[in-house]
PDB file of C-alpha atoms in Angstrom:
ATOM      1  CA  UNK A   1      77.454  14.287-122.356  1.00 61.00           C
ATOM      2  CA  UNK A   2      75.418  15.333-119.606  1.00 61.00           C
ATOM      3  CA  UNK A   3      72.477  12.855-118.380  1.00 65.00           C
ATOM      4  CA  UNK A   4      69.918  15.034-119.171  1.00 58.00           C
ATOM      5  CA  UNK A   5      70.945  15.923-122.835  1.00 88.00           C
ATOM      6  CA  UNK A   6      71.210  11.919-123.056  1.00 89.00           C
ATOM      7  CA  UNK A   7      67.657  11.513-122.452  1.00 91.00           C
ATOM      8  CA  UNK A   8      66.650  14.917-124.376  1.00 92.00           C
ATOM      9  CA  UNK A   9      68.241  13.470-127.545  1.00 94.00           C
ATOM     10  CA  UNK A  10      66.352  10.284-126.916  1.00 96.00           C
ATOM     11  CA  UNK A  11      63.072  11.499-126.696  1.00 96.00           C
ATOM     12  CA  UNK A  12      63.541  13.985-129.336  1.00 96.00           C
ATOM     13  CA  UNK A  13      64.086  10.932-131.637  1.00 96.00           C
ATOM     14  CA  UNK A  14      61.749   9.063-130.101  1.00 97.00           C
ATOM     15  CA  UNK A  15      59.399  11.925-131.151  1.00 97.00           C
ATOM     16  CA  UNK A  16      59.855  11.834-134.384  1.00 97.00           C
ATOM     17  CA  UNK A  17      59.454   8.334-134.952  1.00 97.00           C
ATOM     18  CA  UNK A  18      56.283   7.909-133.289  1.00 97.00           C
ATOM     19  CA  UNK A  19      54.695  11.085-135.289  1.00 97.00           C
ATOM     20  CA  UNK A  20      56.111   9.375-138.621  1.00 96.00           C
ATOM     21  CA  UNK A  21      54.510   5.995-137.299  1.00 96.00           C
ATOM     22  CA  UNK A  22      51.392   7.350-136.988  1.00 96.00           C
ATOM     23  CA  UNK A  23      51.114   9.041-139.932  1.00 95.00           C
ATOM     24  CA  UNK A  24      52.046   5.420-141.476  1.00 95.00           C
ATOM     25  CA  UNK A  25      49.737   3.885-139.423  1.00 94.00           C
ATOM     26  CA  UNK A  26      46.691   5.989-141.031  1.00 93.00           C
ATOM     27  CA  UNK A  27      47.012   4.165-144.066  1.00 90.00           C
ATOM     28  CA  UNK A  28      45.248   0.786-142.637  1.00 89.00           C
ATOM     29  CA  UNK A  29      42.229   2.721-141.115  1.00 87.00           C
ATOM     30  CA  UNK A  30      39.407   1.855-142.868  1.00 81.00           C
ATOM     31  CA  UNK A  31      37.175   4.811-142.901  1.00 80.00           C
ATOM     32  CA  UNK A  32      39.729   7.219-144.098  1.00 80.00           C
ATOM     33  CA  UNK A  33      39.561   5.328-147.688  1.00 81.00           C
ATOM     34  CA  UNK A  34      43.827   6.377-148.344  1.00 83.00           C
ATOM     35  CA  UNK A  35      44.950   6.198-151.578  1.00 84.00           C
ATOM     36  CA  UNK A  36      47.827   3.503-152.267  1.00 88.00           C
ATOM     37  CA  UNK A  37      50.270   5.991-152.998  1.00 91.00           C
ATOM     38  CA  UNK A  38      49.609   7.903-149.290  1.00 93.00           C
ATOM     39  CA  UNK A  39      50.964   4.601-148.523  1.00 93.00           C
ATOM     40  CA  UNK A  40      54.177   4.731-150.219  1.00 94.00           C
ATOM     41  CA  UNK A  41      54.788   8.157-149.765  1.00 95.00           C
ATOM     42  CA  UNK A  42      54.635   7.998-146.271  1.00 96.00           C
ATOM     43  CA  UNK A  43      56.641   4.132-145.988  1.00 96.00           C
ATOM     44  CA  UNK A  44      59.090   6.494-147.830  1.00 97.00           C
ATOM     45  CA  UNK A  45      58.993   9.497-145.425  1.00 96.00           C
ATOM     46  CA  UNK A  46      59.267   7.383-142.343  1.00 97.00           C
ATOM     47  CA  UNK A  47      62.570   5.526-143.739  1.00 97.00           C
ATOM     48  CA  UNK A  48      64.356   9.252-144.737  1.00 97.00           C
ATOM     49  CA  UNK A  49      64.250  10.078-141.601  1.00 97.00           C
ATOM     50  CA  UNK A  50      68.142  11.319-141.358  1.00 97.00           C
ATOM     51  CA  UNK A  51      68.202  10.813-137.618  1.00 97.00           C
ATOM     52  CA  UNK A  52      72.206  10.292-137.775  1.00 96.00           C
ATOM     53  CA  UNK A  53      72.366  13.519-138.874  1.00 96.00           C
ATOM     54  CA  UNK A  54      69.876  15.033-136.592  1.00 96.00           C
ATOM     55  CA  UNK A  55      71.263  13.459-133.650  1.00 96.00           C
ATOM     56  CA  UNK A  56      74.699  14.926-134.558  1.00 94.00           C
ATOM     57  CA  UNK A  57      73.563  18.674-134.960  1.00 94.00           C
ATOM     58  CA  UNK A  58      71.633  18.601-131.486  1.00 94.00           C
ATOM     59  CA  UNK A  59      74.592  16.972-129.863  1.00 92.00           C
ATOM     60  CA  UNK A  60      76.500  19.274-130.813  1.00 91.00           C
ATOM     61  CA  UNK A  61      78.785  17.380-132.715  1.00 91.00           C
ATOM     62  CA  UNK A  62      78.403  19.284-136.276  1.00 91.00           C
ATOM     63  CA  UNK A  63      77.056  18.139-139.551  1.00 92.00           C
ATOM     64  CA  UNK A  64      77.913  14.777-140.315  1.00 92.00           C
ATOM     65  CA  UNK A  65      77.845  14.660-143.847  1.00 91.00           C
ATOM     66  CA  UNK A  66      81.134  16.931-143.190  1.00 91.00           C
ATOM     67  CA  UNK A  67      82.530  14.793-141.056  1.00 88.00           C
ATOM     68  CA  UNK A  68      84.479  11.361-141.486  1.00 83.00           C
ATOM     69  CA  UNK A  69      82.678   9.580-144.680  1.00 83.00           C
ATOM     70  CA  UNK A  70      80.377  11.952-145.171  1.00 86.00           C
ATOM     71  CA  UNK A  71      77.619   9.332-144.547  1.00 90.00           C
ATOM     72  CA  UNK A  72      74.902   9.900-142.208  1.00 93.00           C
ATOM     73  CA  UNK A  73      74.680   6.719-140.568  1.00 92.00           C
ATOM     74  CA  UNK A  74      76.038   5.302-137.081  1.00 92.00           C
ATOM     75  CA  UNK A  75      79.183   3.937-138.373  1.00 90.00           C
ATOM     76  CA  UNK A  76      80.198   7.483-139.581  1.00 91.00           C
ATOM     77  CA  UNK A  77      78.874   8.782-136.095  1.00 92.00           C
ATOM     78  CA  UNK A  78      80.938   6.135-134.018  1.00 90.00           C
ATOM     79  CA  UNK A  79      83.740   8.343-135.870  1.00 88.00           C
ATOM     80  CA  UNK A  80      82.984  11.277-134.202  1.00 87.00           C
ATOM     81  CA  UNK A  81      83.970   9.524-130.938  1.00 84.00           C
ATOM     82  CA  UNK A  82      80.274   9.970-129.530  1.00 90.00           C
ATOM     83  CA  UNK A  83      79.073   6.416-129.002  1.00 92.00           C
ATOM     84  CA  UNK A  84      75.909   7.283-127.203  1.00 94.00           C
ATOM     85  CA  UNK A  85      74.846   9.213-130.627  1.00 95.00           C
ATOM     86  CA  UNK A  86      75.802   6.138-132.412  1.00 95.00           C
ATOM     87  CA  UNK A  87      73.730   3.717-130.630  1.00 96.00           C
ATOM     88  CA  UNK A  88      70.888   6.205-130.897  1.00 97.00           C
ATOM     89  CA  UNK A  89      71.419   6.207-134.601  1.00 97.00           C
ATOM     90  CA  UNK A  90      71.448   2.142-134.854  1.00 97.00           C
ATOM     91  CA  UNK A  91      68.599   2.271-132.681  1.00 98.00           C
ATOM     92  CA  UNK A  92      66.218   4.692-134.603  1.00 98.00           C
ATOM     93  CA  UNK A  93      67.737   3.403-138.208  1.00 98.00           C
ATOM     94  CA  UNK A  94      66.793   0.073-137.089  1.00 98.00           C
ATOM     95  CA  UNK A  95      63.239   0.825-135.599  1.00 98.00           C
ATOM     96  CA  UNK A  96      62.086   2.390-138.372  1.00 97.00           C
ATOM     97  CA  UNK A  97      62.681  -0.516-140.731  1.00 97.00           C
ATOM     98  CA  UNK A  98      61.380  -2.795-138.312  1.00 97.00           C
ATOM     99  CA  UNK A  99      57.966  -0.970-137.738  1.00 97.00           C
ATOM    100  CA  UNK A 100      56.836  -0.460-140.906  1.00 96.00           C
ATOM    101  CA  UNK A 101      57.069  -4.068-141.670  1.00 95.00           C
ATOM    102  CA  UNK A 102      55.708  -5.112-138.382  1.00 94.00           C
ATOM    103  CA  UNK A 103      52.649  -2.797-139.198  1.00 94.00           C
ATOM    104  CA  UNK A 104      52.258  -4.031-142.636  1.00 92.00           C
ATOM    105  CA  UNK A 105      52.356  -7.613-141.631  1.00 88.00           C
ATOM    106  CA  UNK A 106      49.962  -7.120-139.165  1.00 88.00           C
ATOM    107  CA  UNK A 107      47.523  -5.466-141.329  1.00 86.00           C
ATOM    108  CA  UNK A 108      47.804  -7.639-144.426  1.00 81.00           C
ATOM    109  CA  UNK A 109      48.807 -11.096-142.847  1.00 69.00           C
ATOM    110  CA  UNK A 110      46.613 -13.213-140.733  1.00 59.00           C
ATOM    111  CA  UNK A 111      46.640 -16.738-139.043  1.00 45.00           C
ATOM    112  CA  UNK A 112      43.779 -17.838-141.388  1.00 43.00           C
ATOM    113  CA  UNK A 113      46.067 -16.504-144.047  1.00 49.00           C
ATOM    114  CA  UNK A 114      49.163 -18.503-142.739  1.00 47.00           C
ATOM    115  CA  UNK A 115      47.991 -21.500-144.939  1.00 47.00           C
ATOM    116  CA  UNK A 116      47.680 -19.775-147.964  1.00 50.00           C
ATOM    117  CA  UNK A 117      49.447 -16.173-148.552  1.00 50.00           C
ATOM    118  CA  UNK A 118      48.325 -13.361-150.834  1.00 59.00           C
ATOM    119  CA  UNK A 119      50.648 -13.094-153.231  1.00 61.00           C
ATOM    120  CA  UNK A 120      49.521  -9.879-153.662  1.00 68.00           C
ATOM    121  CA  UNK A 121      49.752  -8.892-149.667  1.00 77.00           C
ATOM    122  CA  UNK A 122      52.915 -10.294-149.601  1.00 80.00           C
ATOM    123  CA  UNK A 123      53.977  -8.258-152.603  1.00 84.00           C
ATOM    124  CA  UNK A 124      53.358  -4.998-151.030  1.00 87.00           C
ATOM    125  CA  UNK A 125      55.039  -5.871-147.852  1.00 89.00           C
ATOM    126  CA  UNK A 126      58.020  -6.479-149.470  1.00 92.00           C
ATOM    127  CA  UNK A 127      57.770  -3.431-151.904  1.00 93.00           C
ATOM    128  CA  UNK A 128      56.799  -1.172-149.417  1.00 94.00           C
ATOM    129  CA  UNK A 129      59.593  -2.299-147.031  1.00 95.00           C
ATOM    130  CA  UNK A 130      62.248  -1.781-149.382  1.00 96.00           C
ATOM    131  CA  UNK A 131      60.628   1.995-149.584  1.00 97.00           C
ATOM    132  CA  UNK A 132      61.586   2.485-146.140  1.00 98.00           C
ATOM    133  CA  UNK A 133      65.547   1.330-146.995  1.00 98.00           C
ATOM    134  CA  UNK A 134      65.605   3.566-150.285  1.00 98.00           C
ATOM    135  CA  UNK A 135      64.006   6.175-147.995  1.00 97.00           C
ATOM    136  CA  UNK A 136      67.159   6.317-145.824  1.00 97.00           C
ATOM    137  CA  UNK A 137      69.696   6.007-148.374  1.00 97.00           C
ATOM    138  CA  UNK A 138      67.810   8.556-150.683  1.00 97.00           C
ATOM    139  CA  UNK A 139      66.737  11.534-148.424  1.00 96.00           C
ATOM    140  CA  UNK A 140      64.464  13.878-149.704  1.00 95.00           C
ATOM    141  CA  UNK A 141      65.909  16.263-147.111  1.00 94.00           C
ATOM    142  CA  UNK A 142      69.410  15.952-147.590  1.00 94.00           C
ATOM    143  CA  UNK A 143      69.194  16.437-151.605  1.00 92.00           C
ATOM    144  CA  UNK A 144      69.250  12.027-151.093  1.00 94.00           C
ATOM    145  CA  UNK A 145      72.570  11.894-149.928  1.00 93.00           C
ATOM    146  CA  UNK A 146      71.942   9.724-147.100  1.00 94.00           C
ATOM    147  CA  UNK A 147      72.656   6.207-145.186  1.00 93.00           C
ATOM    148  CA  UNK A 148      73.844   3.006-146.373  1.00 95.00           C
ATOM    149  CA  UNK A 149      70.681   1.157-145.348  1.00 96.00           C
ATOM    150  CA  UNK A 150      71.943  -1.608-143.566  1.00 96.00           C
ATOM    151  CA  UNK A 151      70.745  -1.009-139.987  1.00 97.00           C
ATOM    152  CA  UNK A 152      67.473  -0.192-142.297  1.00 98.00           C
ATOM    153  CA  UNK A 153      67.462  -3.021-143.917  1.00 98.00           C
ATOM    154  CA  UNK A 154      67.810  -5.389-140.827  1.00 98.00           C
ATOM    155  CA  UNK A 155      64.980  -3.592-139.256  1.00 97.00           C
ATOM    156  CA  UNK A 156      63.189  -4.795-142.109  1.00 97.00           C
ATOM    157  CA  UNK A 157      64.109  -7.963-141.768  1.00 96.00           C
ATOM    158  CA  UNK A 158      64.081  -8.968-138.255  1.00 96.00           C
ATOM    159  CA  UNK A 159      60.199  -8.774-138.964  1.00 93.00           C
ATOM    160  CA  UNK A 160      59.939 -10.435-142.629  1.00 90.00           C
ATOM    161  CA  UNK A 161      62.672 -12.772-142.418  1.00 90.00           C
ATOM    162  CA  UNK A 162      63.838 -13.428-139.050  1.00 91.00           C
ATOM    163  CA  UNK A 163      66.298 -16.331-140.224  1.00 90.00           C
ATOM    164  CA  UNK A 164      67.765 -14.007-142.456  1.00 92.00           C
ATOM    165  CA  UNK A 165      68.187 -11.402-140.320  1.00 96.00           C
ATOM    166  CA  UNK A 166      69.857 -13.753-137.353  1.00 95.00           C
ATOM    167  CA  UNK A 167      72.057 -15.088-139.993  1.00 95.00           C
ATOM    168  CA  UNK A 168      73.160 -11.994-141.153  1.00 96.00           C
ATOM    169  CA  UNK A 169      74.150 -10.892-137.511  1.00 96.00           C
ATOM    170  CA  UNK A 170      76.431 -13.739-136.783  1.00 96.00           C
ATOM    171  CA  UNK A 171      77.855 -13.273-139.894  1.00 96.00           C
ATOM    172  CA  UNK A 172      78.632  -9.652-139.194  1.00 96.00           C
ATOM    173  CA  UNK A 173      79.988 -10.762-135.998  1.00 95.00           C
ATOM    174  CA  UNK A 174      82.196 -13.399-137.277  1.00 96.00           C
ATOM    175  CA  UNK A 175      83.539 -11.012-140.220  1.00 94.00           C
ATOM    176  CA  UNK A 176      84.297  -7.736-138.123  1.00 92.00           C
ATOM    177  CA  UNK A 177      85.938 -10.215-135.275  1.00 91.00           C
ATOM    178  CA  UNK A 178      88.677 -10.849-138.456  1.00 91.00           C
ATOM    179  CA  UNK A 179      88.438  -7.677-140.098  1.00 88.00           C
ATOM    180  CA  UNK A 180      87.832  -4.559-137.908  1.00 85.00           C
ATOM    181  CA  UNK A 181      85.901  -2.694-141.295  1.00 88.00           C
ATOM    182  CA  UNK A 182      82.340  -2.324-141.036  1.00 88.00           C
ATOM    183  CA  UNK A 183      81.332  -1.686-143.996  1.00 90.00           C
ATOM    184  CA  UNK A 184      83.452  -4.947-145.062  1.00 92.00           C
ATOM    185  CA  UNK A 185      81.599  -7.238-142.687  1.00 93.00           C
ATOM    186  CA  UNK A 186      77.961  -5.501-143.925  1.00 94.00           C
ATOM    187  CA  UNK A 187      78.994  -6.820-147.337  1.00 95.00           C
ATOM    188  CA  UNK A 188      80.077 -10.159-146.658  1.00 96.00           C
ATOM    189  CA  UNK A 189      77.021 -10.828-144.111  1.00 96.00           C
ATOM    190  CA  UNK A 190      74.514  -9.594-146.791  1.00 96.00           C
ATOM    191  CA  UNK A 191      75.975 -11.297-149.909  1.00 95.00           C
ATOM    192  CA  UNK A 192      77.107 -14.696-148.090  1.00 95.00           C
ATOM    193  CA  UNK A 193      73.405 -15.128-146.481  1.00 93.00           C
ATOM    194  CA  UNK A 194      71.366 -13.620-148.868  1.00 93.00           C
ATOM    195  CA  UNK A 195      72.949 -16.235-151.493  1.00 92.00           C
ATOM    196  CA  UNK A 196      73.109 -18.861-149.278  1.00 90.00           C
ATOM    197  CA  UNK A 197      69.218 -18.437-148.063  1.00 86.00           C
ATOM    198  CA  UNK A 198      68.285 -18.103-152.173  1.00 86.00           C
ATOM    199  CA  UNK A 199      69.683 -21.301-153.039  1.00 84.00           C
ATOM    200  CA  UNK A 200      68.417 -23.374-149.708  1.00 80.00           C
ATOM    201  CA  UNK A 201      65.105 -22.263-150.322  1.00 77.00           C
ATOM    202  CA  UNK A 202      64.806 -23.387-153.689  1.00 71.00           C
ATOM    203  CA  UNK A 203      66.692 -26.860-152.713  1.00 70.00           C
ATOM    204  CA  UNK A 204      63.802 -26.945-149.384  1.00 66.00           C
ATOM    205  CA  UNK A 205      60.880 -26.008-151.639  1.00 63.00           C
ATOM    206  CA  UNK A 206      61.561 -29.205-154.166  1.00 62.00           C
ATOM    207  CA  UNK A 207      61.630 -31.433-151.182  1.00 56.00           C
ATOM    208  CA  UNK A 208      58.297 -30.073-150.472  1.00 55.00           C
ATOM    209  CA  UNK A 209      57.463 -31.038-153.657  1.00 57.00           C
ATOM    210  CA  UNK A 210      58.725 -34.546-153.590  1.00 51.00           C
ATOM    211  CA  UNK A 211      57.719 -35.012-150.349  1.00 56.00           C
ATOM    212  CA  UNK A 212      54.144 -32.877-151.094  1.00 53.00           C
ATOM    213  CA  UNK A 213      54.538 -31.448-148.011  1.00 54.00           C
ATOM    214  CA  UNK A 214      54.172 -27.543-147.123  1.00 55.00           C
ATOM    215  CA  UNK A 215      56.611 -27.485-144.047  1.00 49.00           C
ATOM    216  CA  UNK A 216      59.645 -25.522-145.514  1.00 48.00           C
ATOM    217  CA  UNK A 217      57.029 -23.866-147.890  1.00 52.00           C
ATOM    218  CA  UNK A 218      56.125 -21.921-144.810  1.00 50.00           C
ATOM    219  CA  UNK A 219      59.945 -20.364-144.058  1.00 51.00           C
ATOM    220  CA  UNK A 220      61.309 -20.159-147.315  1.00 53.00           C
ATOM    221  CA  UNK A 221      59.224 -19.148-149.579  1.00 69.00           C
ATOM    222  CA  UNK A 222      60.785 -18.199-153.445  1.00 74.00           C
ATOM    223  CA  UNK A 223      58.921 -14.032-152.722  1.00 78.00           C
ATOM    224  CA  UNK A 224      61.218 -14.439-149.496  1.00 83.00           C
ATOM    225  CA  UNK A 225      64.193 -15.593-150.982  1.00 86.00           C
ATOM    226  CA  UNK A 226      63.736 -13.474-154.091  1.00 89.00           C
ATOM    227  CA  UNK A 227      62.986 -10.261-151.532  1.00 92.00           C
ATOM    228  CA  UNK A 228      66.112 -10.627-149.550  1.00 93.00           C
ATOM    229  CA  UNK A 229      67.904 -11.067-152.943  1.00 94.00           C
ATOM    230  CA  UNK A 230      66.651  -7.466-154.152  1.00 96.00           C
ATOM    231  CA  UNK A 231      67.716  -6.139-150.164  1.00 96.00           C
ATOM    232  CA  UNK A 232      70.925  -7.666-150.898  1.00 96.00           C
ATOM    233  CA  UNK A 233      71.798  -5.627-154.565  1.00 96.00           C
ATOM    234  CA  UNK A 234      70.221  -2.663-152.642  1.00 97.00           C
ATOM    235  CA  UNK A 235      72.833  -2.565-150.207  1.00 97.00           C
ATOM    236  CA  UNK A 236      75.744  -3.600-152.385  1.00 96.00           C
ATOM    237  CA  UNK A 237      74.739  -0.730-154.697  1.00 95.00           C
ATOM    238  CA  UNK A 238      74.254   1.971-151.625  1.00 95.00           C
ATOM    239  CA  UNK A 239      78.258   0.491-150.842  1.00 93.00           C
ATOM    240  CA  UNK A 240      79.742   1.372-154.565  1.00 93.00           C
ATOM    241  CA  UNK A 241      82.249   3.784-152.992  1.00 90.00           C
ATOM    242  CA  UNK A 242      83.411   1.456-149.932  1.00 88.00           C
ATOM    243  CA  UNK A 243      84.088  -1.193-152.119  1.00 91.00           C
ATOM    244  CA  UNK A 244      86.274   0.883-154.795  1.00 91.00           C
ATOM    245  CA  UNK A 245      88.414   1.716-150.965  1.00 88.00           C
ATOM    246  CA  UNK A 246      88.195  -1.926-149.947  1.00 87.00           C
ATOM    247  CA  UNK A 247      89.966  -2.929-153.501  1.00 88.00           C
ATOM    248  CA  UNK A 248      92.265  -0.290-152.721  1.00 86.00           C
ATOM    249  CA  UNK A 249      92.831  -1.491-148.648  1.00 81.00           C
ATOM    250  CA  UNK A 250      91.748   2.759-147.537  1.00 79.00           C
ATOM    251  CA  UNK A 251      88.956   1.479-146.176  1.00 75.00           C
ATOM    252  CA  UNK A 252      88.917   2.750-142.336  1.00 73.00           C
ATOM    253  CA  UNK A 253      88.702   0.634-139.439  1.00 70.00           C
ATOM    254  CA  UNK A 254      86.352   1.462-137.097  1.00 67.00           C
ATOM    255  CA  UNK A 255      86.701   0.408-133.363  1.00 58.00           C
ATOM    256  CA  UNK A 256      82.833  -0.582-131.682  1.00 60.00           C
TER     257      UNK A 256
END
């Protein structure tokens, strides 16, 4: 692919995501009064997004829900053999998870409110960020046949859980070093850490309680642990078909 098509498919994308930012980004300006739902319409906008697929059809590389799985994210466009398309589909997948969250946190979290959350600010974080991941695997624009979420999903939570998120990458790492599949190493990331991080922040939040401290309180908090937990069933769900092919070893190996 020529250089200039490179950067044309870039800032295309690029585009789009800032234009779909902004719109988000009207929700948390006072004057214009939004309704709540403007806000969860557009968290869900911004996450279906299909920019695999877009990215595909201006590469010239044909529609990818025709093409390898039939899925719309960058593992299925690393099958087409164009790796530049599938690192702009990680990319954009990823960013779009990762600024809504970022946005949301800024606007409802504060220092002075590091000491004692909003349950209630926290609870829309979380419930609009998981809009963003159902946005992507449900696509209004591709009758919601879309992604898996995952790339999604750690967007999401390189802002809200940034443990979590690290975790789940070295696990990935670790799991597609030994198993060449994916989809496979998505799976075992997501379920090993998101179980792991559930049950470790229950066991640090009663030593805060012994101890009456609020350290751990502060990382792992049981809306975290509970959030990452509902991420977690998301993506196994939005993997149904991969696993049915894992039971019965078709699952493809993909070469990054």
């Amino acid at each position: 692919m020529k250089t200039y098509n490179k950067i044309h498919l870039f800032l295309k994308s690029f585009g789009i995501l800032v234009f779909t930012s902004g719109i988000f980004i009207l929700n948390f300006i006072p004057f214009l009064n939004l309704d709540f739902w403007f806000l969860v319409v557009s968290a869900y906008l911004m996450g279906s997004v299909p920019y695999g697929f877009l990215l595909a059809k201006w590469a010239g590389l044909g529609n990818l829900q025709e093409l390898g799985s039939g899925n719309i994210g960058a593992t299925n466009a690393l099958r087409t053999g164009d790796k530049y398309v599938a690192a702009l589909t990680l990319l954009f997948d990823f960013s779009k998870g990762l600024i809504v969250s970022f946005i949301l946190i800024l606007a409802l979290r504060s220092e002075a409110d590091f000491e004692n959350l909003s349950f209630i600010n926290d609870f829309v974080i979380y419930m609009i960020s998981i809009l963003v991941i159902l946005g992507h695997i449900f696509p209004i624009w591709l009758k919601l046949k879309g992604g898996k979420g995952v790339a999604t999903a750690l967007g999401v939570l390189a802002v809200c859980d940034p443990y979590v998120f690290g975790s789940i990458l070295a696990v990935w790492f670790i799991s597609y070093k030994i198993t060449k599949t994916s989809s496979m190493s998505a799976l075992i990331a997501f379920v090993s850490v998101s179980l792991i991080n559930f049950v470790f922040s229950h066991f640090m939040m009663t030593i805060d309680q012994v101890t009456e401290s609020k350290y751990w309180n502060y990382i792992f908090t049981q809306q975290s642990a509970i959030f990452v937990m509902i991420i977690m069933f998301i993506i196994l769900l939005s993997h149904i078909k991969n696993i049915m092919r894992i039971l019965k070893k078709q699952e493809d190996v993909v070469v990054v």
